[in-house]
Amino acid sequence: MEKTLDAKKQDKVEALAEDAKESASEGYNTENQLSNNLISVTLAFVALLATAISTSNVLSAISIEQKVLIMASIVIFSISIFVGLVNYYLNMRFHQKSAKTSRKKADRADDAESKAELGTVKQTSATVRPQSSTRRNNALIVAQIVLLLIGLVLCVAFIGTMLFETSKVAK
């Protein structure tokens, strides 16, 4: 028996909605991994910087400009970590709200006492973030990347001054 156009449309919409949900889920996982990796890399550089300056002979040998470079790098890295944590928290809140909405709809469907009442409970076509939330998430990830890059440039500048300036003084 051939399906009606409405039934075919409904099947097609459900299949496309399922594809959208899977794509959104993969995208969220990738964003989450990227944000976590950026935080981890930044923490590793902060640890390396702390280790590099923790030896007492280094602190007495470096100039005030080098100290400013290293402190600026640590501050930039700290801001990058904070941005990543804020983004992580905001994404977590979005997923919690989505889960809560789905749970409420499931409860309404479970409590329905008639076919008409059950029909009023509509499944969300796709759990995709609102456009503004997606823009915010992307902007925070870009900010985190830019801050990490600035911190790395400051680290390289510090290392360069250690190699070319401080090593001359130590001779």
mmCIF file of C-alpha atoms in Angstrom:
data_model
loop_
_atom_site.group_PDB
_atom_site.id
_atom_site.type_symbol
_atom_site.label_atom_id
_atom_site.label_comp_id
_atom_site.label_asym_id
_atom_site.label_seq_id
_atom_site.Cartn_x
_atom_site.Cartn_y
_atom_site.Cartn_z
ATOM 1 C CA MET A 1 0.000 0.000 0.000
ATOM 2 C CA GLU A 2 1.388 3.378 -1.013
ATOM 3 C CA LYS A 3 1.885 5.981 1.673
ATOM 4 C CA THR A 4 0.148 9.294 1.475
ATOM 5 C CA LEU A 5 2.145 12.420 0.804
ATOM 6 C CA ASP A 6 1.694 13.506 4.425
ATOM 7 C CA ALA A 7 3.057 10.177 5.707
ATOM 8 C CA LYS A 8 6.034 10.406 3.335
ATOM 9 C CA LYS A 9 6.668 13.978 4.471
ATOM 10 C CA GLN A 10 6.502 12.925 8.111
ATOM 11 C CA ASP A 11 8.964 10.066 7.534
ATOM 12 C CA LYS A 12 11.330 12.378 5.647
ATOM 13 C CA VAL A 13 11.124 15.083 8.334
ATOM 14 C CA GLU A 14 11.779 12.531 11.091
ATOM 15 C CA ALA A 15 14.795 11.143 9.215
ATOM 16 C CA LEU A 16 16.200 14.628 8.619
ATOM 17 C CA ALA A 17 15.566 15.592 12.253
ATOM 18 C CA GLU A 18 17.429 12.488 13.388
ATOM 19 C CA ASP A 19 20.341 13.418 11.095
ATOM 20 C CA ALA A 20 20.336 16.945 12.536
ATOM 21 C CA LYS A 21 20.381 15.570 16.096
ATOM 22 C CA GLU A 22 23.324 13.289 15.299
ATOM 23 C CA SER A 23 25.234 16.120 13.610
ATOM 24 C CA ALA A 24 24.536 18.468 16.518
ATOM 25 C CA SER A 25 25.669 15.836 18.990
ATOM 26 C CA GLU A 26 28.930 15.271 17.082
ATOM 27 C CA GLY A 27 29.465 19.023 16.841
ATOM 28 C CA TYR A 28 28.925 19.486 20.579
ATOM 29 C CA ASN A 29 31.347 16.656 21.341
ATOM 30 C CA THR A 30 33.979 18.209 19.074
ATOM 31 C CA GLU A 31 33.518 21.654 20.666
ATOM 32 C CA ASN A 32 33.787 20.120 24.110
ATOM 33 C CA GLN A 33 36.980 18.254 23.218
ATOM 34 C CA LEU A 34 38.500 21.354 21.606
ATOM 35 C CA SER A 35 37.738 23.515 24.637
ATOM 36 C CA ASN A 36 39.115 20.881 27.020
ATOM 37 C CA ASN A 37 42.257 20.419 24.917
ATOM 38 C CA LEU A 38 42.855 24.177 24.794
ATOM 39 C CA ILE A 39 42.534 24.346 28.579
ATOM 40 C CA SER A 40 44.929 21.390 28.982
ATOM 41 C CA VAL A 41 47.533 22.825 26.602
ATOM 42 C CA THR A 42 47.366 26.197 28.336
ATOM 43 C CA LEU A 43 47.755 24.583 31.754
ATOM 44 C CA ALA A 44 50.778 22.674 30.460
ATOM 45 C CA PHE A 45 52.444 25.907 29.343
ATOM 46 C CA VAL A 46 51.689 27.574 32.685
ATOM 47 C CA ALA A 47 53.310 24.598 34.413
ATOM 48 C CA LEU A 48 56.345 24.808 32.114
ATOM 49 C CA LEU A 49 56.708 28.533 32.776
ATOM 50 C CA ALA A 50 56.415 28.019 36.514
ATOM 51 C CA THR A 51 59.060 25.296 36.359
ATOM 52 C CA ALA A 52 61.359 27.427 34.198
ATOM 53 C CA ILE A 53 61.380 30.317 36.658
ATOM 54 C CA SER A 54 61.311 28.267 39.823
ATOM 55 C CA THR A 55 65.075 27.812 39.898
ATOM 56 C CA SER A 56 66.635 30.520 42.016
ATOM 57 C CA ASN A 57 69.512 31.304 39.645
ATOM 58 C CA VAL A 58 67.125 32.168 36.796
ATOM 59 C CA LEU A 59 65.215 34.801 38.761
ATOM 60 C CA SER A 60 68.342 36.731 39.660
ATOM 61 C CA ALA A 61 69.699 36.567 36.112
ATOM 62 C CA ILE A 62 66.670 37.795 34.143
ATOM 63 C CA SER A 63 65.929 41.453 33.494
ATOM 64 C CA ILE A 64 62.768 43.310 34.465
ATOM 65 C CA GLU A 65 61.587 43.175 30.831
ATOM 66 C CA GLN A 66 61.913 39.394 30.861
ATOM 67 C CA LYS A 67 59.984 39.243 34.118
ATOM 68 C CA VAL A 68 57.239 41.364 32.542
ATOM 69 C CA LEU A 69 57.160 39.010 29.520
ATOM 70 C CA ILE A 70 56.787 35.938 31.676
ATOM 71 C CA MET A 71 54.173 37.533 33.922
ATOM 72 C CA ALA A 72 52.189 38.804 30.925
ATOM 73 C CA SER A 73 52.291 35.310 29.440
ATOM 74 C CA ILE A 74 50.999 33.736 32.639
ATOM 75 C CA VAL A 75 48.216 36.337 32.905
ATOM 76 C CA ILE A 76 47.167 35.780 29.261
ATOM 77 C CA PHE A 77 47.207 32.012 29.808
ATOM 78 C CA SER A 78 45.090 32.433 32.946
ATOM 79 C CA ILE A 79 42.530 34.513 31.040
ATOM 80 C CA SER A 80 42.459 31.851 28.317
ATOM 81 C CA ILE A 81 41.761 29.161 30.905
ATOM 82 C CA PHE A 82 39.007 31.298 32.452
ATOM 83 C CA VAL A 83 37.380 31.877 29.027
ATOM 84 C CA GLY A 84 37.492 28.128 28.364
ATOM 85 C CA LEU A 85 35.910 27.319 31.711
ATOM 86 C CA VAL A 86 33.153 29.910 31.202
ATOM 87 C CA ASN A 87 32.397 28.473 27.764
ATOM 88 C CA TYR A 88 32.400 24.955 29.157
ATOM 89 C CA TYR A 89 29.961 26.019 31.908
ATOM 90 C CA LEU A 90 27.613 27.810 29.470
ATOM 91 C CA ASN A 91 27.558 24.767 27.179
ATOM 92 C CA MET A 92 26.852 22.512 30.152
ATOM 93 C CA ARG A 93 23.920 24.747 31.179
ATOM 94 C CA PHE A 94 22.500 24.587 27.637
ATOM 95 C CA HIS A 95 22.603 20.787 27.636
ATOM 96 C CA GLN A 96 21.017 20.666 31.091
ATOM 97 C CA LYS A 97 18.161 22.928 29.932
ATOM 98 C CA SER A 98 17.655 20.798 26.811
ATOM 99 C CA ALA A 99 17.533 17.626 28.905
ATOM 100 C CA LYS A 100 15.084 19.241 31.338
ATOM 101 C CA THR A 101 12.787 20.314 28.481
ATOM 102 C CA SER A 102 12.848 16.809 26.986
ATOM 103 C CA ARG A 103 12.181 15.281 30.400
ATOM 104 C CA LYS A 104 9.168 17.582 30.923
ATOM 105 C CA LYS A 105 7.758 16.621 27.517
ATOM 106 C CA ALA A 106 8.228 12.929 28.320
ATOM 107 C CA ASP A 107 6.423 13.428 31.646
ATOM 108 C CA ARG A 108 3.554 15.247 29.883
ATOM 109 C CA ALA A 109 3.294 12.408 27.356
ATOM 110 C CA ASP A 110 3.330 9.843 30.148
ATOM 111 C CA ASP A 111 0.606 11.700 32.040
ATOM 112 C CA ALA A 112 -1.623 12.149 28.958
ATOM 113 C CA GLU A 113 -5.082 10.686 29.431
ATOM 114 C CA SER A 114 -6.364 11.023 25.889
ATOM 115 C CA LYS A 115 -5.139 10.741 22.330
ATOM 116 C CA ALA A 116 -5.754 14.455 21.797
ATOM 117 C CA GLU A 117 -3.752 15.353 24.891
ATOM 118 C CA LEU A 118 -0.944 13.080 23.738
ATOM 119 C CA GLY A 119 -1.048 14.759 20.318
ATOM 120 C CA THR A 120 -0.324 18.157 21.876
ATOM 121 C CA VAL A 121 3.062 16.929 23.105
ATOM 122 C CA LYS A 122 5.357 17.598 20.165
ATOM 123 C CA GLN A 123 8.855 16.225 19.875
ATOM 124 C CA THR A 124 11.487 18.846 19.207
ATOM 125 C CA SER A 125 12.583 18.428 15.606
ATOM 126 C CA ALA A 126 16.257 18.856 16.463
ATOM 127 C CA THR A 127 18.124 19.816 19.602
ATOM 128 C CA VAL A 128 20.152 22.496 17.916
ATOM 129 C CA ARG A 129 21.447 25.464 19.844
ATOM 130 C CA PRO A 130 19.923 28.852 19.152
ATOM 131 C CA GLN A 131 21.936 30.958 16.682
ATOM 132 C CA SER A 132 23.000 33.469 19.358
ATOM 133 C CA SER A 133 24.275 30.700 21.622
ATOM 134 C CA THR A 134 26.232 29.151 18.766
ATOM 135 C CA ARG A 135 27.802 32.523 17.932
ATOM 136 C CA ARG A 136 28.727 33.013 21.595
ATOM 137 C CA ASN A 137 30.264 29.549 21.800
ATOM 138 C CA ASN A 138 32.280 30.073 18.616
ATOM 139 C CA ALA A 139 33.437 33.514 19.765
ATOM 140 C CA LEU A 140 34.609 32.137 23.120
ATOM 141 C CA ILE A 141 36.520 29.302 21.456
ATOM 142 C CA VAL A 142 38.171 31.774 19.055
ATOM 143 C CA ALA A 143 39.016 34.051 22.008
ATOM 144 C CA GLN A 144 40.527 31.079 23.822
ATOM 145 C CA ILE A 145 42.641 30.199 20.769
ATOM 146 C CA VAL A 146 43.783 33.813 20.275
ATOM 147 C CA LEU A 147 44.724 34.152 23.949
ATOM 148 C CA LEU A 148 46.674 30.888 23.775
ATOM 149 C CA LEU A 149 48.514 32.153 20.686
ATOM 150 C CA ILE A 150 49.347 35.480 22.356
ATOM 151 C CA GLY A 151 50.608 33.614 25.416
ATOM 152 C CA LEU A 152 52.754 31.393 23.208
ATOM 153 C CA VAL A 153 54.231 34.407 21.420
ATOM 154 C CA LEU A 154 55.100 35.932 24.798
ATOM 155 C CA CYS A 155 56.684 32.626 25.879
ATOM 156 C CA VAL A 156 58.756 32.439 22.713
ATOM 157 C CA ALA A 157 59.833 36.064 23.228
ATOM 158 C CA PHE A 158 60.871 35.237 26.796
ATOM 159 C CA ILE A 159 62.800 32.168 25.666
ATOM 160 C CA GLY A 160 64.465 34.206 22.920
ATOM 161 C CA THR A 161 65.581 36.849 25.384
ATOM 162 C CA MET A 162 66.854 34.113 27.687
ATOM 163 C CA LEU A 163 68.910 32.636 24.862
ATOM 164 C CA PHE A 164 70.272 35.856 23.406
ATOM 165 C CA GLU A 165 70.351 38.392 26.255
ATOM 166 C CA THR A 166 70.643 36.523 29.529
ATOM 167 C CA SER A 167 73.181 34.060 28.149
ATOM 168 C CA LYS A 168 75.492 37.016 27.282
ATOM 169 C CA VAL A 169 75.292 38.324 30.841
ATOM 170 C CA ALA A 170 76.008 34.883 32.320
ATOM 171 C CA LYS A 171 79.363 34.594 30.486
#
